[in-house]
Amino acid sequence: MNAALQPSATRTTAEWQAADTAHYLHPFTDFKSLASKGSRVITRADNIYLWDSEGAKILDAMSGLWCVNVGYGQQDLIDAATAQLKQLPFYNSFFQTATPPAIELAELLAEVTPPQFNHVFFSGSGSEGNDTVVRMVRRYWDVLGQPERSVIISRTNAYHGSTMAGASLGGMSYMHAQGGLPIPGIVHMEQPFWFAHGHGKSRDEFGLEAARWLEAKILEVGAEKVAAFIGEPIQGAGGVIVPPATYWPEIQRICDQYGILLVSDEVICGFGRTGQWWGCETMGFRPDLMTFAKGVTSGYIPLGGVMVGDRIARVMIDQGGEFEHGYTYSGHPVACAVALANIRLIQREGLVDKVRTDTGPYLAEHFKALAEHPLIGEAQSIGLMGALQIVKDKTSGTCFDGALEVGMICRGHCFANGLIMRAVGDRMIIAPPLVITRAQIDDMAALIRRCLDATLRDLQQRGLV
Ligand code: PXG
């Protein structure tokens, strides 16, 4: 073992937890509650597995946080980072300079994105990417002499990040409640969640209806004031909500009709997650801007950005003058070098095709079987992302009282059984690494079933079912 790692490796779990509690404020965490339990400390990883400080092996069905698409331990990415750290660990792109990895990555992104995308603006994260979107969309309409077009329409239960603009675009009311959000000029419409809102309607019928809420919102705000609509092709953090197939084409039609920019937040759906390179390709629409992060480096190092479609790029380049926006780490050479290695690996291994034609459909078969479980009211998957909706009564689709936190009970059983699944309310969600094999999908599905069974027994013992 590397000598520099020795002191850390010799700490016990209790020592780690004590130091963690004493100094580390975790994101989206009730600090006091975590202090009373102590963190689970993750110490290493390989392929689709993690190990904690107790030596327990865990199947990571969430790819870290929707990002480790190529799995852990890929030597190409490690080598790319090491080589770039030696060659040029940092230089900025502000003062008419650039670095080879950033230039090459811009070129490669233009190649793997839909044809309308030939330019990129780099950020350090998805949140910063979405802040860039807000500023660029507003600048675009300014340059065109329509500054009154500044309102951006988003959706309830969307997740677009945690910066002031990212959290404002997001539709999480509990986030808005802290910090005086949303910032002005961002409004929300209802999400296309058939299970919750589509009762009595076919999915396709509901999809059209939900898309037309956009038209209603545009008319309510005033069409001349609306700059853009933003959405995740498939909502991720909101609970893997797959919209009906009719939804996005109708959103596209409405944006076209009113001349409104269409923004696809591909932070989760991008880089093969849905079985195409981009979620917008799977869902059938043609955005003007795409936010990306996470999967661009498979999470090995932070990087994000915005793909800028020709419609906007031409205006910004030819008429925009200086765009007063940028981050120290825009185009960070080490991050870009890792992204290049990551994308080339995805290409070389044919991971996107594999998800579309092999592992995605295979996961869907397992989900079909899991849908029969007495606790599951809806099982949905697309590519390698999926959700299992826990219900109290399978026949009527009645949910448990939210206060019971049944999703968290299930998540506890997952933790205890060596499986990481996310609970969003009572929706259990997965997004495993794209390198997962059929045999590993079998193992994952067996673990999921075991955890659902344990949850059911637990609920029976508590007298809740
Ligand atoms: N857009 C989308 C669609 C995301 O999912 C962001 C933007 C923000 O990216 P950064 O890199 O700034 O975090 C995200 C991030 C969860 C969870 O609990 C999801 C995300 C982040 C943290 C937690 O599912 N997505």
PDB file of C-alpha atoms and ligand atoms in Angstrom, residues 28 62 65-66 124-128 130 159-162 232 236-238 265-268 291 293-294 422 424 429, ligand 1:
ATOM      1  CA  PHE A  28     -28.577  17.378   1.879  1.00  0.00           C
ATOM      2  CA  MET A  62     -26.630   3.987  -8.147  1.00  0.00           C
ATOM      3  CA  LEU A  65     -24.558   9.327  -7.682  1.00  0.00           C
ATOM      4  CA  TRP A  66     -25.762   8.548 -11.221  1.00  0.00           C
ATOM      5  CA  GLY A 124     -17.275  22.376 -13.024  1.00  0.00           C
ATOM      6  CA  SER A 125     -20.644  20.744 -12.298  1.00  0.00           C
ATOM      7  CA  GLY A 126     -24.224  20.301 -13.433  1.00  0.00           C
ATOM      8  CA  SER A 127     -25.422  23.124 -11.195  1.00  0.00           C
ATOM      9  CA  GLU A 128     -22.904  25.516 -12.705  1.00  0.00           C
ATOM     10  CA  ASN A 130     -27.522  25.239 -15.421  1.00  0.00           C
ATOM     11  CA  TYR A 159     -33.840  18.596 -10.147  1.00  0.00           C
ATOM     12  CA  HIS A 160     -31.409  20.988 -11.800  1.00  0.00           C
ATOM     13  CA  GLY A 161     -28.822  21.502  -9.066  1.00  0.00           C
ATOM     14  CA  SER A 162     -28.191  23.308  -5.835  1.00  0.00           C
ATOM     15  CA  GLU A 232     -34.762  16.404 -17.757  1.00  0.00           C
ATOM     16  CA  GLY A 236     -33.822  11.385 -12.186  1.00  0.00           C
ATOM     17  CA  ALA A 237     -33.614  12.687  -8.618  1.00  0.00           C
ATOM     18  CA  GLY A 238     -37.389  13.207  -8.724  1.00  0.00           C
ATOM     19  CA  ASP A 265     -30.825  18.778 -18.796  1.00  0.00           C
ATOM     20  CA  GLU A 266     -28.814  15.660 -19.646  1.00  0.00           C
ATOM     21  CA  VAL A 267     -26.806  15.546 -16.410  1.00  0.00           C
ATOM     22  CA  ILE A 268     -28.229  12.101 -15.601  1.00  0.00           C
ATOM     23  CA  THR A 291     -26.545  20.572 -19.794  1.00  0.00           C
ATOM     24  CA  ALA A 293     -21.941  16.655 -16.035  1.00  0.00           C
ATOM     25  CA  LYS A 294     -21.609  13.386 -14.075  1.00  0.00           C
ATOM     26  CA  ARG A 422     -31.982   5.340  -3.634  1.00  0.00           C
ATOM     27  CA  VAL A 424     -37.298   8.985  -3.380  1.00  0.00           C
ATOM     28  CA  ILE A 429     -34.581   3.769  -7.824  1.00  0.00           C
TER      29      ILE A 429
HETATM   30  N1  PXG B   1     -29.199  18.431 -13.284  1.00  0.00           N
HETATM   31  C1  PXG B   1     -29.622  17.183 -13.028  1.00  0.00           C
HETATM   32  C2  PXG B   1     -30.647  16.559 -13.914  1.00  0.00           C
HETATM   33  C3  PXG B   1     -29.086  16.470 -11.951  1.00  0.00           C
HETATM   34  O1  PXG B   1     -29.516  15.228 -11.682  1.00  0.00           O
HETATM   35  C4  PXG B   1     -27.712  18.408 -11.461  1.00  0.00           C
HETATM   36  C5  PXG B   1     -28.266  19.042 -12.538  1.00  0.00           C
HETATM   37  C6  PXG B   1     -26.689  19.132 -10.652  1.00  0.00           C
HETATM   38  O2  PXG B   1     -25.433  18.613 -10.872  1.00  0.00           O
HETATM   39  P1  PXG B   1     -24.263  18.843  -9.785  1.00  0.00           P
HETATM   40  O3  PXG B   1     -23.058  18.299 -10.499  1.00  0.00           O
HETATM   41  O4  PXG B   1     -24.157  20.296  -9.546  1.00  0.00           O
HETATM   42  O5  PXG B   1     -24.663  18.089  -8.538  1.00  0.00           O
HETATM   43  C7  PXG B   1     -28.110  17.094 -11.149  1.00  0.00           C
HETATM   44  C8  PXG B   1     -27.503  16.401  -9.971  1.00  0.00           C
HETATM   45  C9  PXG B   1     -30.046  12.484  -5.965  1.00  0.00           C
HETATM   46  C10 PXG B   1     -29.066  13.495  -6.448  1.00  0.00           C
HETATM   47  O6  PXG B   1     -30.271  12.455  -4.754  1.00  0.00           O
HETATM   48  C11 PXG B   1     -29.044  13.864  -7.771  1.00  0.00           C
HETATM   49  C12 PXG B   1     -28.148  14.842  -8.190  1.00  0.00           C
HETATM   50  C13 PXG B   1     -27.274  15.418  -7.278  1.00  0.00           C
HETATM   51  C14 PXG B   1     -27.310  15.042  -5.949  1.00  0.00           C
HETATM   52  C15 PXG B   1     -28.217  14.072  -5.514  1.00  0.00           C
HETATM   53  O7  PXG B   1     -30.614  11.726  -6.749  1.00  0.00           O
HETATM   54  N2  PXG B   1     -28.187  15.267  -9.513  1.00  0.00           N
END
